[in-house]
Coordinates of C-alpha atoms in Angstrom, one line a residue:
M489 CA 0.0 0.0 0.0
Q490 CA 1.1 3.5 -0.7
W491 CA 1.0 5.9 2.2
E492 CA 0.6 9.6 2.4
V493 CA 2.1 11.6 5.3
V494 CA 0.0 14.4 7.0
I495 CA 1.8 16.9 9.2
G496 CA 0.6 19.9 11.1
L497 CA 2.8 22.0 13.4
E498 CA 2.1 23.8 16.6
T499 CA 4.9 26.3 17.3
H500 CA 5.5 27.9 20.6
T501 CA 7.1 31.2 20.0
Q502 CA 8.4 33.0 23.2
L503 CA 7.6 36.6 22.8
A504 CA 10.5 39.1 23.3
T505 CA 8.9 41.0 26.2
H506 CA 11.0 42.0 29.2
S507 CA 8.3 40.9 31.6
K508 CA 5.8 38.1 31.8
I509 CA 2.4 38.1 30.2
F510 CA 0.4 38.5 33.5
S511 CA 3.0 39.8 36.0
G512 CA 6.0 42.1 36.2
S513 CA 8.5 39.3 36.6
S514 CA 11.5 39.3 34.4
T515 CA 11.7 36.9 31.4
A516 CA 15.5 36.9 31.3
F517 CA 17.0 33.5 30.6
G518 CA 19.5 31.8 32.8
A519 CA 18.6 33.2 36.3
Q520 CA 18.9 31.1 39.4
A521 CA 15.9 28.8 39.8
N522 CA 12.8 30.4 41.3
T523 CA 14.2 33.9 41.5
Q524 CA 12.0 35.3 38.8
A525 CA 8.6 34.0 39.9
S526 CA 6.2 36.5 41.5
A527 CA 3.1 35.7 43.6
V528 CA 1.0 35.8 40.3
D529 CA 3.4 33.3 38.7
I530 CA 3.3 30.8 41.6
A531 CA -0.5 31.2 41.9
L532 CA -0.8 32.4 45.5
P533 CA -4.4 33.0 46.7
G534 CA -5.9 36.4 46.1
V535 CA -3.6 37.6 43.3
L536 CA -4.9 38.7 39.9
P537 CA -3.3 38.6 36.5
V538 CA -2.7 41.9 34.6
L539 CA -2.3 41.5 30.8
N540 CA 1.0 42.7 29.3
K541 CA 0.0 45.0 26.4
Q542 CA 3.3 44.4 24.5
A543 CA 2.4 40.7 24.2
V544 CA -0.9 41.6 22.5
E545 CA 0.9 44.0 20.1
Y546 CA 3.4 41.3 19.2
A547 CA 0.5 39.0 18.3
I548 CA -1.0 41.7 16.2
R549 CA 2.3 42.3 14.5
F550 CA 2.5 38.6 13.6
G551 CA -1.1 38.5 12.3
L552 CA -0.3 41.4 10.0
A553 CA 2.8 39.7 8.7
V554 CA 1.0 36.6 7.7
G555 CA -2.1 38.3 6.2
A556 CA -4.4 37.0 9.0
E557 CA -7.5 38.4 10.5
I558 CA -7.0 40.3 13.8
N559 CA -9.9 39.6 16.0
P560 CA -11.5 42.8 17.4
R561 CA -12.5 40.8 20.5
S562 CA -10.5 38.0 22.0
I563 CA -10.8 36.3 25.3
F564 CA -8.5 34.3 27.6
A565 CA -9.6 30.9 28.8
R566 CA -8.5 28.5 31.5
K567 CA -7.1 25.3 30.1
N568 CA -7.3 22.8 33.0
Y569 CA -4.7 20.1 33.5
F570 CA -2.5 19.1 36.4
Y571 CA 1.3 19.0 36.1
P572 CA 3.8 19.7 38.9
D573 CA 5.2 22.7 37.0
L574 CA 1.8 24.3 36.5
P575 CA 1.0 25.7 40.0
K576 CA -2.4 27.1 39.2
G577 CA -3.7 23.7 37.9
Y578 CA -4.7 25.5 34.7
Q579 CA -2.9 27.4 32.0
I580 CA -4.3 30.8 30.9
S581 CA -4.6 30.5 27.1
Q582 CA -6.8 31.4 24.3
Y583 CA -9.1 28.9 22.5
E584 CA -12.2 29.9 20.7
E585 CA -11.4 33.6 20.3
P586 CA -7.7 34.1 19.7
V587 CA -6.0 37.3 18.7
V588 CA -5.0 36.0 15.3
K589 CA -7.2 33.9 12.9
G590 CA -6.0 32.4 9.7
G591 CA -3.0 33.6 7.7
M592 CA -0.5 31.9 5.4
I593 CA 3.2 31.0 5.5
H594 CA 5.0 30.9 2.1
F595 CA 8.3 29.1 1.6
L596 CA 10.4 27.1 -0.9
V597 CA 11.2 23.4 -0.9
N598 CA 13.9 22.5 -3.4
E599 CA 13.3 25.8 -5.1
K600 CA 9.5 25.1 -5.6
P601 CA 7.0 27.4 -3.9
H602 CA 4.9 26.0 -1.1
Q603 CA 2.4 27.5 1.3
V604 CA 0.8 26.4 4.5
R605 CA -2.4 27.7 6.0
L606 CA -2.5 28.9 9.6
T607 CA -5.5 28.0 11.8
R608 CA -4.8 30.6 14.4
A609 CA -2.1 32.2 16.6
H610 CA -3.1 32.6 20.2
L611 CA -1.5 34.1 23.3
E612 CA -0.8 32.0 26.4
E613 CA 1.5 31.6 29.4
D614 CA 4.3 29.1 29.6
A615 CA 4.5 26.6 32.4
G616 CA 7.4 26.1 34.7
K617 CA 10.1 23.5 34.2
S618 CA 10.8 20.2 35.9
L619 CA 14.4 19.6 36.8
H620 CA 15.3 15.9 36.6
E621 CA 19.1 16.0 36.8
E622 CA 19.9 18.7 39.3
I623 CA 18.6 16.9 42.4
P624 CA 19.6 13.2 42.8
S625 CA 16.7 10.8 43.1
A626 CA 14.2 13.7 43.0
T627 CA 12.6 16.1 40.6
G628 CA 12.8 19.9 41.3
I629 CA 10.5 22.6 40.0
D630 CA 11.8 25.9 38.5
L631 CA 9.0 28.4 38.1
N632 CA 11.1 31.1 36.5
R633 CA 9.5 30.2 33.1
A634 CA 6.0 30.1 34.5
G635 CA 4.0 33.0 32.9
T636 CA 6.5 33.7 30.1
P637 CA 4.4 34.9 27.1
L638 CA 4.0 32.6 24.2
L639 CA 2.4 32.9 20.9
E640 CA 1.3 29.5 19.8
I641 CA 1.1 29.3 16.0
V642 CA -1.1 26.5 14.8
S643 CA -0.9 25.3 11.2
E644 CA -3.4 23.4 9.2
P645 CA -2.3 19.8 8.4
D646 CA -0.9 20.9 5.0
M647 CA 2.5 19.4 5.0
R648 CA 3.3 16.1 3.4
S649 CA 6.9 15.4 4.3
A650 CA 9.5 16.1 6.9
A651 CA 11.4 18.3 4.5
E652 CA 8.2 20.5 4.0
A653 CA 7.8 20.7 7.8
V654 CA 11.4 21.8 8.3
A655 CA 11.1 24.4 5.5
Y656 CA 7.9 25.7 7.0
A657 CA 9.5 25.9 10.5
K658 CA 12.5 27.7 9.1
A659 CA 10.3 30.2 7.2
L660 CA 8.3 30.8 10.4
H661 CA 11.5 31.2 12.4
Q662 CA 12.8 33.8 10.0
L663 CA 9.6 35.7 10.1
V664 CA 9.1 35.9 13.9
T665 CA 12.8 37.0 14.3
W666 CA 12.5 39.4 11.4
I667 CA 9.5 41.3 12.8
G668 CA 11.2 41.4 16.2
I669 CA 8.7 39.4 18.3
C670 CA 11.0 36.5 19.2
D671 CA 14.7 36.1 19.6
G672 CA 14.5 32.7 17.9
N673 CA 16.9 31.0 20.3
M674 CA 16.0 27.4 19.9
Q675 CA 18.6 26.1 22.4
E676 CA 16.9 28.2 25.1
G677 CA 13.5 27.1 24.0
S678 CA 12.3 30.4 22.6
F679 CA 11.2 28.7 19.4
R680 CA 10.0 25.0 19.7
C681 CA 7.6 22.9 17.7
D682 CA 5.1 20.2 18.4
A683 CA 4.6 18.0 15.3
N684 CA 1.2 16.3 14.7
V685 CA 2.0 13.3 12.5
S686 CA -0.3 10.8 10.8
V687 CA -0.3 8.6 7.7
R688 CA -3.2 7.5 5.5
A689 CA -3.6 5.5 2.4
V690 CA -2.9 7.5 -0.8
G691 CA -6.2 8.6 -2.2
S692 CA -8.1 8.5 1.2
D693 CA -9.9 11.7 2.2
Q694 CA -9.9 10.6 5.9
F695 CA -7.1 11.6 8.2
G696 CA -5.3 8.9 10.1
T697 CA -4.9 8.9 13.9
R698 CA -2.3 11.4 14.8
C699 CA 0.5 11.4 17.3
E700 CA 1.9 14.6 18.7
I701 CA 5.7 14.8 19.2
K702 CA 6.5 17.4 21.8
N703 CA 9.1 20.1 22.2
L704 CA 11.3 19.8 19.2
N705 CA 13.9 22.5 19.6
S706 CA 16.0 22.1 16.5
F707 CA 15.3 21.7 12.8
R708 CA 17.4 18.6 12.7
F709 CA 15.5 17.0 15.5
L710 CA 12.2 18.0 13.9
E711 CA 13.1 16.3 10.7
R712 CA 14.5 13.1 12.3
A713 CA 11.5 12.8 14.7
I714 CA 9.0 13.1 11.9
E715 CA 10.9 10.6 9.7
F716 CA 11.1 8.1 12.5
E717 CA 7.4 8.5 13.5
V718 CA 6.2 8.1 9.9
E719 CA 8.2 4.8 9.6
R720 CA 6.9 3.6 13.0
Q721 CA 3.2 4.3 12.1
I722 CA 3.5 2.6 8.7
E723 CA 5.1 -0.4 10.3
V724 CA 2.3 -0.6 12.9
L725 CA -0.4 -0.3 10.2
E726 CA 1.2 -2.8 7.8
S727 CA 1.5 -5.3 10.7
G728 CA -2.2 -5.2 11.2
G729 CA -2.1 -2.9 14.3
S730 CA -3.7 0.5 14.9
I731 CA -2.3 3.9 15.9
I732 CA -3.1 5.1 19.4
Q733 CA -3.6 8.8 19.7
E734 CA -0.9 9.9 22.1
T735 CA 1.8 12.4 22.9
R736 CA 5.3 11.2 22.2
L737 CA 8.8 12.5 23.0
Y738 CA 11.8 12.4 20.7
D739 CA 15.0 10.8 22.1
P740 CA 17.9 12.2 20.0
D741 CA 20.4 9.8 21.5
R742 CA 18.4 6.8 20.3
D743 CA 16.9 8.6 17.3
E744 CA 13.4 7.4 18.1
T745 CA 10.1 8.6 19.5
R746 CA 8.6 7.0 22.6
S747 CA 5.2 7.3 24.3
M748 CA 4.8 10.0 26.9
R749 CA 1.1 10.0 27.6
S750 CA -2.3 9.5 26.0
K751 CA -3.3 12.5 24.0
E752 CA -6.1 14.6 25.4
D753 CA -8.8 16.2 23.2
A754 CA -9.9 19.8 23.7
M755 CA -12.9 18.7 25.8
D756 CA -10.6 17.1 28.3
Y757 CA -9.1 20.4 29.1
R758 CA -12.5 21.9 30.1
Y759 CA -11.9 25.3 28.7
F760 CA -13.9 28.2 30.1
P761 CA -13.3 32.0 30.0
D762 CA -11.0 33.2 32.7
P763 CA -13.1 35.3 35.1
D764 CA -10.1 37.3 36.2
L765 CA -9.4 38.7 32.7
L766 CA -11.6 41.0 30.7
P767 CA -12.0 40.4 26.9
V768 CA -9.2 42.1 24.9
M769 CA -10.7 44.7 22.6
I770 CA -8.6 45.6 19.6
D771 CA -9.8 48.5 17.4
S772 CA -8.6 49.4 14.0
A773 CA -6.7 52.4 15.2
W774 CA -4.6 50.1 17.4
V775 CA -3.9 47.7 14.5
E776 CA -2.8 50.6 12.3
R777 CA -0.4 51.9 15.0
V778 CA 1.2 48.5 15.1
R779 CA 1.2 48.3 11.3
A780 CA 3.0 51.7 11.1
V781 CA 6.0 50.4 13.0
M782 CA 6.3 47.1 11.1
P783 CA 9.6 46.6 9.2
P784 CA 9.3 45.7 5.5
L785 CA 8.9 41.9 5.2
P786 CA 11.6 39.7 3.8
Q787 CA 9.9 39.1 0.4
E788 CA 9.1 42.8 0.0
L789 CA 12.7 43.7 0.6
K790 CA 14.0 41.0 -1.7
E791 CA 11.7 42.3 -4.5
R792 CA 13.0 45.9 -3.8
F793 CA 16.6 44.8 -4.0
I794 CA 16.1 43.0 -7.3
R795 CA 14.0 45.9 -8.8
D796 CA 15.9 48.9 -7.5
Y797 CA 19.4 47.6 -7.1
A798 CA 19.5 45.1 -9.9
L799 CA 20.7 42.3 -7.6
T800 CA 20.4 38.7 -8.6
D801 CA 17.8 36.5 -7.0
Y802 CA 20.5 34.6 -5.3
D803 CA 22.2 37.7 -3.8
A804 CA 18.9 39.2 -2.7
S805 CA 17.8 35.9 -1.1
L806 CA 21.1 35.5 0.7
I807 CA 20.9 39.1 2.1
I808 CA 17.3 38.8 3.3
S809 CA 18.0 35.4 5.0
D810 CA 18.8 37.4 8.1
K811 CA 17.3 40.7 9.1
A812 CA 20.6 41.9 10.7
L813 CA 22.4 41.1 7.4
A814 CA 19.7 43.0 5.4
D815 CA 20.0 45.9 7.9
Y816 CA 23.8 45.9 7.4
F817 CA 23.4 46.0 3.6
I818 CA 21.0 48.9 3.8
A819 CA 23.3 50.7 6.2
V820 CA 26.2 50.3 3.8
T821 CA 24.3 51.5 0.7
T822 CA 22.9 54.5 2.5
Q823 CA 26.2 55.6 4.1
Q824 CA 27.7 56.8 0.8
Q825 CA 26.9 56.8 -2.9
V826 CA 28.2 53.2 -3.4
S827 CA 27.2 50.7 -6.0
P828 CA 24.6 48.3 -4.4
K829 CA 25.8 45.5 -6.7
L830 CA 29.4 46.0 -5.6
C831 CA 28.2 46.2 -2.0
A832 CA 26.3 42.9 -2.4
N833 CA 29.4 41.3 -3.9
W834 CA 31.5 42.2 -0.8
L835 CA 28.7 41.3 1.6
T836 CA 28.0 37.8 0.1
G837 CA 31.6 37.2 -0.6
E838 CA 34.5 38.5 1.6
L839 CA 32.4 39.5 4.5
L840 CA 30.2 36.4 4.9
A841 CA 33.3 34.2 4.3
S842 CA 35.2 36.0 7.1
L843 CA 32.2 35.8 9.4
N844 CA 31.9 32.0 8.8
R845 CA 35.6 31.5 9.4
A846 CA 35.5 33.4 12.6
Q847 CA 32.1 31.8 13.6
L848 CA 30.6 35.2 14.1
T849 CA 27.2 36.7 13.2
I850 CA 26.8 40.0 11.4
I851 CA 25.9 41.6 14.7
H852 CA 29.4 41.0 15.9
C853 CA 31.1 41.9 12.7
P854 CA 34.3 43.9 13.4
I855 CA 33.9 46.0 10.3
S856 CA 31.2 48.6 10.5
P857 CA 28.9 49.5 7.6
E858 CA 30.6 52.9 7.6
Q859 CA 34.0 51.2 7.1
L860 CA 32.8 48.9 4.3
A861 CA 31.1 51.8 2.5
K862 CA 34.3 53.8 2.6
L863 CA 36.2 50.8 1.3
I864 CA 33.8 50.4 -1.6
V865 CA 34.0 54.2 -2.4
R866 CA 37.8 53.9 -2.7
I867 CA 37.5 51.0 -5.1
E868 CA 35.0 53.0 -7.2
D869 CA 37.0 56.2 -7.3
G870 CA 40.1 54.3 -8.4
T871 CA 42.2 54.9 -5.2
I872 CA 42.7 51.2 -4.8
S873 CA 42.1 48.1 -6.9
G874 CA 39.7 45.3 -5.9
K875 CA 42.7 43.1 -5.1
I876 CA 44.3 45.7 -2.8
A877 CA 40.9 46.3 -1.2
K878 CA 41.1 42.8 0.2
S879 CA 44.3 43.7 1.9
V880 CA 42.7 46.8 3.4
F881 CA 39.7 44.7 4.4
D882 CA 42.0 42.3 6.3
V883 CA 43.6 45.2 8.1
L884 CA 40.2 46.6 9.1
W885 CA 39.1 43.1 10.2
N886 CA 42.1 42.4 12.4
D887 CA 43.3 45.8 13.6
G888 CA 40.4 48.2 12.9
G889 CA 41.2 51.8 11.7
E890 CA 40.0 54.2 9.1
V891 CA 40.1 53.2 5.5
D892 CA 42.0 56.2 4.1
Q893 CA 44.5 56.1 6.9
V894 CA 45.2 52.4 6.3
I895 CA 45.6 53.0 2.5
E896 CA 48.0 55.9 3.1
S897 CA 50.1 54.5 5.9
R898 CA 50.7 51.2 4.1
G899 CA 51.3 52.7 0.7
L900 CA 48.4 50.9 -1.0
K901 CA 47.2 53.7 -3.3
Q902 CA 46.7 52.5 -6.8
V903 CA 49.2 53.7 -9.4
S904 CA 47.4 55.7 -12.1
D905 CA 50.4 57.6 -13.3
T906 CA 50.8 56.7 -17.0
G907 CA 54.5 57.5 -17.0
E908 CA 55.2 55.2 -14.1
I909 CA 53.2 52.4 -15.7
E910 CA 55.0 52.9 -19.0
K911 CA 58.3 52.6 -17.2
I912 CA 57.4 49.3 -15.7
V913 CA 56.2 48.0 -19.0
D914 CA 59.3 49.1 -20.8
E915 CA 61.5 47.3 -18.3
L916 CA 59.5 44.1 -18.7
M917 CA 59.6 44.2 -22.4
S918 CA 63.4 44.5 -22.2
R919 CA 63.6 41.6 -19.8
Y920 CA 61.4 39.3 -21.9
P921 CA 62.1 39.9 -25.6
D922 CA 61.1 36.4 -26.6
Q923 CA 57.6 36.8 -25.1
V924 CA 57.3 40.2 -26.9
A925 CA 58.1 38.4 -30.1
E926 CA 55.6 35.7 -29.4
F927 CA 52.8 38.2 -28.8
R928 CA 53.7 40.1 -32.0
A929 CA 53.6 36.7 -33.8
G930 CA 49.9 36.3 -32.8
K931 CA 50.2 34.5 -29.4
D932 CA 47.6 36.6 -27.5
K933 CA 47.9 34.6 -24.3
V934 CA 51.3 36.2 -23.6
F935 CA 49.4 39.4 -22.9
G936 CA 48.2 37.9 -19.6
F937 CA 51.8 37.0 -18.8
F938 CA 52.8 40.7 -19.0
V939 CA 49.8 41.8 -16.9
G940 CA 50.8 39.3 -14.2
Q941 CA 54.5 40.4 -14.3
A942 CA 53.5 44.1 -14.1
M943 CA 51.2 43.6 -11.2
K944 CA 53.9 41.6 -9.4
A945 CA 56.5 44.3 -10.0
S946 CA 54.2 46.9 -8.5
G947 CA 52.8 44.9 -5.6
G948 CA 49.4 44.8 -7.4
K949 CA 49.0 48.5 -7.2
L950 CA 48.7 49.4 -11.0
N951 CA 45.4 50.6 -12.3
P952 CA 44.3 47.6 -14.3
A953 CA 42.5 49.5 -17.1
Q954 CA 45.4 51.9 -17.6
L955 CA 47.9 49.0 -17.5
N956 CA 45.9 47.2 -20.2
D957 CA 45.9 50.3 -22.4
V958 CA 49.7 50.8 -22.1
L959 CA 50.5 47.2 -22.6
R960 CA 48.4 46.9 -25.8
K961 CA 50.1 50.0 -27.3
K962 CA 53.6 49.0 -26.3
L963 CA 53.3 45.4 -27.3
A964 CA 51.8 46.3 -30.7
G965 CA 55.0 48.1 -31.4

C-alpha cells in the first residue's frame, strides 16, 4: 500500500517582552531557579493577573505579517490540567477567540514554492520547568519560566513530508525574528515545535490517527523525529495494528520517539473563560499603530533589492536570509553613494566568508557599515584596486582603523600615473624579448603574462584599465 504523510505543526514562540504576560517578573533566561517568579506566577491565593500590552501588540504584528484576521475581540480561557510545573492547575490560554485567525506562510522546498495555511495564533502563558538531573533521586521545579508569554502558532495539516515541515518551520522562524517578536533562540526554548503526524492510504480523504511529538527545539530533531514517526506508524499499520492517539517524546540519542502520555482532546481540558481577565478589545486604530512600526517583510525587501538595485535573485535571497544582514546591507548602501551591486558582492563574498571562518554573526562583525562603505568608495574612485581592497579589508578586520589612513600608511594607493606604468612595461619588455616576439607573432595569451608580471612588480597597485591600455600600445609596437 502507498502511504501519504500528513503533518501539522504547533509552534510555541516565546515573545520578546521583558516581563511576563500576566505579571511584572523578568523573562531573562538563565537566572537562578525560582528567582523570577512572582506571587502571580506561583498562583498564591488572592492575586490577579494583569495583561502585558506588549504581548498583544506582538501578536497583532504577527497577524499582519501573515495576512491574518485580527480579532476585534478575543478572550483568555482557562485550560485545565495538572502537572507539577503548573502551580495554578490550569494554563491561561486562548481557545475559541484568539487574537489571530488564519493567515499563510510561504516558503520554498527544493526551489519550488509551497504555502501552509495557519489556523490561528493565540497568546498563552508558559508553564514552569521540571528539573530531573539537578537533584539526585528527585525532581525539582523551577517556576522562572511560568508566565512567560508565548504565541502558539497552529498550522493546518498541509505538510506532506519532513522536508516540508522543516522548510515551514525555518520560514516561520525567519519571520518571527525578522519582525522582532521573538529572539528565535532554539537552544533556550524560545522557538520550539510540536509536530502532529499521521499517515493515511494514498487517495483517502480521511485523516489517520495522529500522534503529537512534543518540544522539538532544533530543525534537525524536527526532521528526524517526523521521519522516525512516519516509519513507525506505517510499520504498525502494515503489521495489522492500529495507531493510538498519544503524545510522544523524541529521544535524539536513540533517534526514536517514545510514548509520553495519551493525547487529550480539547474537551478534556474543560476550557472556560478566565473570570479574572476582561475580553481584549482591539480596534482598527490600534492595529494601524502596530502596522506603522512594522519593518518591510523579507519578500518585500527582496523584490525591492532586485528591482531597484539590480541584484540577482541569489544575492537578494542571501541578504534577506537574516534581518541583521539586510539591515547591514541597507546601512552600507545609504552611508555613501556606493554601487549596491558591488556592496552585495562584498557582503555575500568576503564579509560572509570572514564571518563564517570566525564563527561570528553579522551583529558581531568587526567591520562597521561605515568602514565597508568607505572601502567600496575607494574602489569605485580608483584609489585602490579590488585586489588591494582585500588587503585593506584584512587590516580593518584584524586591527580596525580608518580606510584612508590604512591606505595611506601602508602605501596601498593604486598607481594611475601613465608615465610610471610605461616605465614598468618598458622594463618588462626589455627583460622578456622572446615573449614580446611571441605576442607580435599572434600568441595573444602572452598578454596575460605581462599583466601578471607588471602587477607583481608593482605589488598589485597598478590601475588595471590603464595597464591594459599601455600594454596593448607598447606590445603592438
